[in-house]
Amino acid sequence: MRVLIVGAGPTGLTLGIDLARRGVEVRIVDKAREFFAGSRGDGIQPRTLEVLDDLGVLEAVLKEGAPPAPIRVHLDGRTVGERRMFEPREPRPDVPYPNPWVLGQSQLEGILRARLAEFGVRVESGTALVGLEQDADGVTARLSTGESDRADHLVGADGGASFVRKAIGVAFPGTTDETFRMLIGDVRAPDLDPAFGHWFAAGDDPAEGVGLSPLPGTGMFQFVTRLGTGDDASLTTMQAALDRFSAGVRLTGHGWSTVWRPNVRLADRYRSGRVFLAGDAAHVHPPTGGQGMNTGVQDAYNLGWRLAAGHDLDGYERERRAVAARVLGATTALLKRYTEGREDAYRRGEENYGLDITYRAPGATGHLVTGDRAPDAPVLDATGARVRLFDLFRGPHPTRLVFGAGAPVGEPHTYAVLRPEERPGPGQGGAYVTDVDGHAHAAYGASLGDTFAVRPDGYLA
């Protein structure tokens, strides 16, 4: 099995890691000559943190990033209070990472590239896809280097302007609003306390202003404001926007910046034969809600195990396109709140966390059914060491949990989940864990003899 990935952003890198750890031969190319440097998608949602845990990079992500900072509100140059975009939540037995995390996208990409390199795979920069043909046995890609490459599958993770999507003739319907523009970029503001985000506005219109969010490990802030006609993404424009609100803040330099327009689109299909689309190549989102990068990472996580196993490849589009459609609806609604100047436009709730994503069949009912996220829980292993169910799931394999009964001997990644008073019976000497606090039984709504099969991507089979 050989897979060519076009595009080395978070989506392509996630897919590369997931395939490489399964022993699949991977090549990943990107037309950019240099790696992206900037914050762009800097919000990592709780479900994505769970994915990064499984991929073996969470420790680095947590070390380099930080929780979302509280926001100081400044009106007419005076500090009038604080607010939070998210209310911090305590970890629960079934949800170990309950809060979003902030880390600039280029920093995340660096962590993912380092992990990919551990499998002997490196991104080939300055290498664009310029053509492709496919047949029943594979895909032939023509590259800007002049070479042709042959792969069993090709995945386009090459962004909203995807060459791959256009090459396979997949429509990308949606809307672009040229009348609304936002400036987003990274700036240095030495006068501001980096322990806080900051919102500057006028007292008579507090919902229209400038936001600056600290970017961990960079000494910079992500700058966001609505642009007027003719404004550009320069430092001069950013400084002028702040000065309108008597901010008294000096901007001393900036890095990446862009002018963003509402561009909301969803590909008609995610697959054409042996070619797949993922991330922004399949869906583009407003920045409101911080969902675009997260949705792309989860696309890759859903697709990787299917490609490696050759299992239910059509299920990728069926599951992930429905999720993207729902997320696009939610982020568009948030953008509408912002454009209407609503005071609650900055608020984000659990619907943004990704923990409620489910692939359950329409009309399915029950506490936990096929397609739902498999919950975590603390347990003890056979040596008495404290572990988590997520520790059992971690890796490229499926897992089976058998509640209250011994696991068959020799069946890999199958565990009996026992209460403290239970012991494996005769002939049931397989692996087991003990649910000393009852959290696993509660999370799964499990009774004696219940069995749960967990897919490699952490959803119930």
Coordinates of N, CA and C in Angstrom, one line a residue, residues 38-150:
G38 N 3.0 31.3 11.1 CA 1.9 32.2 11.6 C 0.9 31.4 12.4
S39 N 0.0 32.1 13.0 CA -0.9 31.5 14.0 C -2.1 30.9 13.2
R40 N -2.7 31.5 12.3 CA -3.9 31.1 11.5 C -4.9 30.3 12.5
G41 N -5.0 29.0 12.3 CA -5.9 28.2 13.1 C -5.3 27.9 14.5
D42 N -5.4 28.8 15.5 CA -4.7 28.6 16.7 C -5.5 28.0 17.9
G43 N -6.7 27.6 17.6 CA -7.5 27.0 18.7 C -7.7 25.5 18.4
I44 N -7.2 24.7 19.4 CA -7.3 23.3 19.3 C -8.5 22.8 20.2
Q45 N -9.5 22.2 19.7 CA -10.7 21.8 20.5 C -10.4 20.5 21.2
P46 N -11.2 20.2 22.3 CA -11.0 19.0 23.1 C -11.0 17.7 22.3
R47 N -11.9 17.5 21.3 CA -11.8 16.2 20.6 C -10.5 16.1 19.8
T48 N -10.0 17.2 19.3 CA -8.8 17.2 18.6 C -7.6 16.9 19.5
L49 N -7.7 17.4 20.7 CA -6.6 17.0 21.7 C -6.6 15.5 21.9
E50 N -7.8 14.9 21.9 CA -7.8 13.4 22.1 C -7.2 12.7 20.9
V51 N -7.4 13.3 19.7 CA -6.7 12.7 18.5 C -5.2 12.8 18.6
L52 N -4.8 14.0 19.0 CA -3.3 14.3 19.2 C -2.7 13.4 20.2
D53 N -3.5 13.1 21.3 CA -3.0 12.1 22.3 C -2.8 10.8 21.6
D54 N -3.7 10.3 20.9 CA -3.5 9.0 20.2 C -2.3 9.0 19.2
L55 N -2.1 10.1 18.6 CA -1.0 10.2 17.6 C 0.4 10.4 18.3
G56 N 0.4 10.6 19.6 CA 1.7 10.6 20.3 C 2.3 12.0 20.3
V57 N 1.5 13.1 20.2 CA 2.1 14.4 20.2 C 1.5 15.3 21.2
L58 N 0.6 14.8 22.0 CA -0.1 15.7 22.9 C 0.8 16.4 24.0
E59 N 1.8 15.6 24.5 CA 2.7 16.2 25.5 C 3.3 17.4 24.9
A60 N 3.8 17.4 23.7 CA 4.5 18.6 23.1 C 3.5 19.7 22.9
V61 N 2.3 19.4 22.4 CA 1.3 20.4 22.2 C 0.9 21.1 23.5
L62 N 0.8 20.4 24.6 CA 0.5 21.0 25.9 C 1.6 21.8 26.4
K63 N 2.9 21.3 26.2 CA 4.0 22.1 26.6 C 4.2 23.4 25.9
E64 N 3.9 23.4 24.6 CA 4.2 24.7 23.8 C 3.0 25.6 23.9
G65 N 1.8 25.1 24.1 CA 0.6 25.9 24.1 C 0.2 26.4 25.5
A66 N -1.1 26.9 25.6 CA -1.6 27.4 26.8 C -3.2 27.4 26.7
P67 N -3.8 27.5 27.9 CA -5.3 27.6 27.8 C -5.7 29.0 27.3
P68 N -6.9 29.1 26.7 CA -7.4 30.4 26.3 C -7.3 31.4 27.4
A69 N -6.8 32.6 27.1 CA -6.6 33.6 28.2 C -7.9 34.4 28.4
P70 N -8.1 34.8 29.7 CA -9.2 35.7 29.9 C -9.0 37.0 29.1
I71 N -10.1 37.7 28.8 CA -10.1 38.8 27.9 C -10.4 40.1 28.7
R72 N -9.5 41.0 28.7 CA -9.7 42.3 29.3 C -10.5 43.2 28.3
V73 N -11.5 43.8 28.7 CA -12.3 44.7 27.8 C -12.0 46.2 28.1
H74 N -11.6 46.9 27.0 CA -11.2 48.3 27.1 C -12.2 49.1 26.3
L75 N -12.9 50.0 26.8 CA -13.8 50.9 26.1 C -13.4 52.3 26.2
D76 N -13.2 53.0 25.1 CA -12.8 54.4 25.1 C -11.5 54.5 25.8
G77 N -10.6 53.5 25.8 CA -9.3 53.6 26.4 C -9.3 53.2 27.9
R78 N -10.4 52.9 28.5 CA -10.5 52.5 29.9 C -10.8 51.0 30.0
T79 N -10.1 50.3 30.9 CA -10.4 48.9 31.2 C -11.6 48.8 32.1
V80 N -12.7 48.1 31.6 CA -14.0 48.1 32.2 C -14.3 46.7 32.8
G81 N -13.5 45.7 32.5 CA -13.9 44.4 33.0 C -13.2 43.3 32.2
E82 N -13.5 42.0 32.6 CA -13.0 40.8 32.0 C -14.1 39.9 31.5
R83 N -13.8 39.1 30.6 CA -14.8 38.1 30.1 C -14.0 36.9 29.6
R84 N -14.6 35.8 29.4 CA -14.0 34.6 28.8 C -14.8 34.1 27.6
M85 N -14.1 33.7 26.6 CA -14.8 33.1 25.5 C -15.3 31.7 25.9
F86 N -14.6 31.0 26.7 CA -15.0 29.7 27.2 C -15.0 29.7 28.7
E87 N -15.9 29.1 29.4 CA -15.9 28.9 30.8 C -15.0 27.6 31.1
P88 N -13.9 27.7 31.8 CA -13.1 26.5 32.0 C -13.9 25.4 32.8
R89 N -13.6 24.2 32.4 CA -14.3 23.1 33.0 C -13.2 22.1 33.6
E90 N -13.6 21.4 34.6 CA -12.7 20.5 35.2 C -12.8 19.2 34.4
P91 N -11.6 18.5 34.3 CA -11.6 17.2 33.7 C -12.6 16.2 34.4
R92 N -13.2 15.3 33.6 CA -14.1 14.3 34.1 C -13.5 12.9 33.7
P93 N -14.0 11.9 34.4 CA -13.4 10.6 34.1 C -13.6 10.2 32.6
D94 N -14.7 10.6 32.0 CA -14.9 10.3 30.6 C -14.4 11.3 29.6
V95 N -14.0 12.5 30.1 CA -13.5 13.6 29.2 C -12.2 14.2 29.9
P96 N -11.0 13.6 29.5 CA -9.8 14.1 30.2 C -9.3 15.5 29.8
Y97 N -9.7 15.9 28.6 CA -9.3 17.2 28.1 C -10.6 18.0 27.8
P98 N -11.1 18.7 28.8 CA -12.5 19.3 28.6 C -12.4 20.7 28.0
N99 N -11.2 21.3 27.9 CA -11.1 22.7 27.4 C -10.3 22.9 26.2
P100 N -10.6 23.9 25.4 CA -9.7 24.2 24.2 C -8.3 24.5 24.6
W101 N -7.4 24.5 23.7 CA -6.0 24.8 23.9 C -5.6 25.7 22.8
V102 N -4.6 26.6 23.1 CA -4.2 27.6 22.1 C -2.7 27.3 21.7
L103 N -2.5 27.2 20.5 CA -1.2 27.0 19.9 C -1.2 27.4 18.5
G104 N -0.3 28.3 18.1 CA -0.3 28.7 16.7 C -0.2 27.5 15.7
Q105 N -0.8 27.7 14.5 CA -0.8 26.6 13.6 C 0.6 26.2 13.1
S106 N 1.4 27.1 12.9 CA 2.8 26.8 12.4 C 3.5 26.0 13.5
Q107 N 3.3 26.3 14.8 CA 3.9 25.5 15.9 C 3.3 24.1 15.9
L108 N 2.0 23.9 15.7 CA 1.4 22.6 15.7 C 2.0 21.8 14.5
E109 N 2.1 22.5 13.3 CA 2.7 21.8 12.2 C 4.1 21.3 12.4
G110 N 4.9 22.1 13.1 CA 6.2 21.7 13.4 C 6.3 20.5 14.3
I111 N 5.4 20.4 15.3 CA 5.3 19.2 16.1 C 4.9 18.0 15.3
L112 N 3.9 18.2 14.4 CA 3.5 17.0 13.6 C 4.5 16.6 12.6
R113 N 5.3 17.5 12.0 CA 6.4 17.2 11.1 C 7.4 16.4 11.9
A114 N 7.7 16.8 13.1 CA 8.7 16.0 13.9 C 8.3 14.6 14.2
R115 N 7.0 14.4 14.5 CA 6.4 13.1 14.7 C 6.5 12.3 13.4
L116 N 6.1 12.9 12.3 CA 6.2 12.2 11.0 C 7.6 11.7 10.7
A117 N 8.6 12.6 11.0 CA 10.0 12.2 10.7 C 10.4 11.0 11.5
E118 N 9.8 10.7 12.7 CA 10.1 9.6 13.5 C 9.8 8.3 12.7
F119 N 8.9 8.4 11.8 CA 8.5 7.2 10.9 C 9.3 7.2 9.6
G120 N 10.3 8.1 9.5 CA 11.1 8.2 8.3 C 10.5 8.9 7.1
V121 N 9.5 9.7 7.4 CA 8.8 10.5 6.3 C 9.0 12.0 6.5
R122 N 9.4 12.6 5.5 CA 9.6 14.1 5.5 C 8.8 14.8 4.4
V123 N 8.4 16.0 4.7 CA 7.6 16.7 3.7 C 8.5 17.2 2.6
E124 N 8.1 17.0 1.4 CA 8.8 17.5 0.2 C 8.2 18.8 -0.2
S125 N 8.9 19.9 0.2 CA 8.4 21.3 -0.1 C 8.8 21.6 -1.5
G126 N 8.1 22.7 -2.1 CA 8.4 23.1 -3.4 C 8.0 22.1 -4.5
T127 N 7.1 21.2 -4.1 CA 6.7 20.1 -5.0 C 5.2 20.1 -5.2
A128 N 4.8 20.6 -6.3 CA 3.4 20.8 -6.6 C 2.8 19.7 -7.5
L129 N 1.6 19.3 -7.3 CA 0.9 18.4 -8.2 C 0.4 19.2 -9.4
V130 N 0.7 18.7 -10.6 CA 0.3 19.5 -11.8 C -0.6 18.6 -12.7
G131 N -0.8 17.4 -12.3 CA -1.7 16.6 -13.1 C -1.9 15.2 -12.4
L132 N -3.0 14.6 -12.7 CA -3.2 13.2 -12.2 C -4.1 12.4 -13.1
E133 N -3.9 11.1 -13.2 CA -4.8 10.2 -13.9 C -4.9 9.0 -13.0
Q134 N -6.1 8.4 -13.0 CA -6.3 7.2 -12.2 C -6.9 6.1 -13.0
D135 N -6.7 4.9 -12.6 CA -7.3 3.7 -13.3 C -7.7 2.7 -12.2
A136 N -8.1 1.5 -12.5 CA -8.6 0.6 -11.5 C -7.6 0.2 -10.5
D137 N -6.3 0.3 -10.8 CA -5.2 -0.2 -10.0 C -4.5 0.9 -9.2
G138 N -4.7 2.2 -9.5 CA -3.9 3.2 -8.8 C -4.1 4.6 -9.4
V139 N -3.2 5.5 -8.9 CA -3.2 6.9 -9.4 C -1.8 7.2 -9.8
T140 N -1.7 7.9 -11.0 CA -0.5 8.4 -11.5 C -0.5 9.9 -11.3
A141 N 0.5 10.5 -10.5 CA 0.6 11.9 -10.3 C 1.7 12.5 -11.0
R142 N 1.5 13.6 -11.7 CA 2.6 14.4 -12.3 C 2.9 15.5 -11.4
L143 N 4.2 15.7 -11.1 CA 4.7 16.7 -10.2 C 5.5 17.8 -10.9
S144 N 5.6 18.9 -10.2 CA 6.3 20.1 -10.8 C 7.8 19.8 -10.9
T145 N 8.3 18.8 -10.3 CA 9.7 18.4 -10.4 C 10.0 17.7 -11.7
G146 N 8.9 17.4 -12.5 CA 9.0 16.7 -13.8 C 8.9 15.2 -13.6
E147 N 8.8 14.7 -12.5 CA 8.6 13.2 -12.3 C 7.1 12.8 -12.2
S148 N 6.9 11.6 -12.5 CA 5.6 10.9 -12.3 C 5.7 10.0 -11.1
D149 N 4.7 9.9 -10.4 CA 4.7 9.0 -9.2 C 3.4 8.2 -9.2
R150 N 3.5 7.0 -8.8 CA 2.4 6.0 -8.8 C 2.0 5.7 -7.4

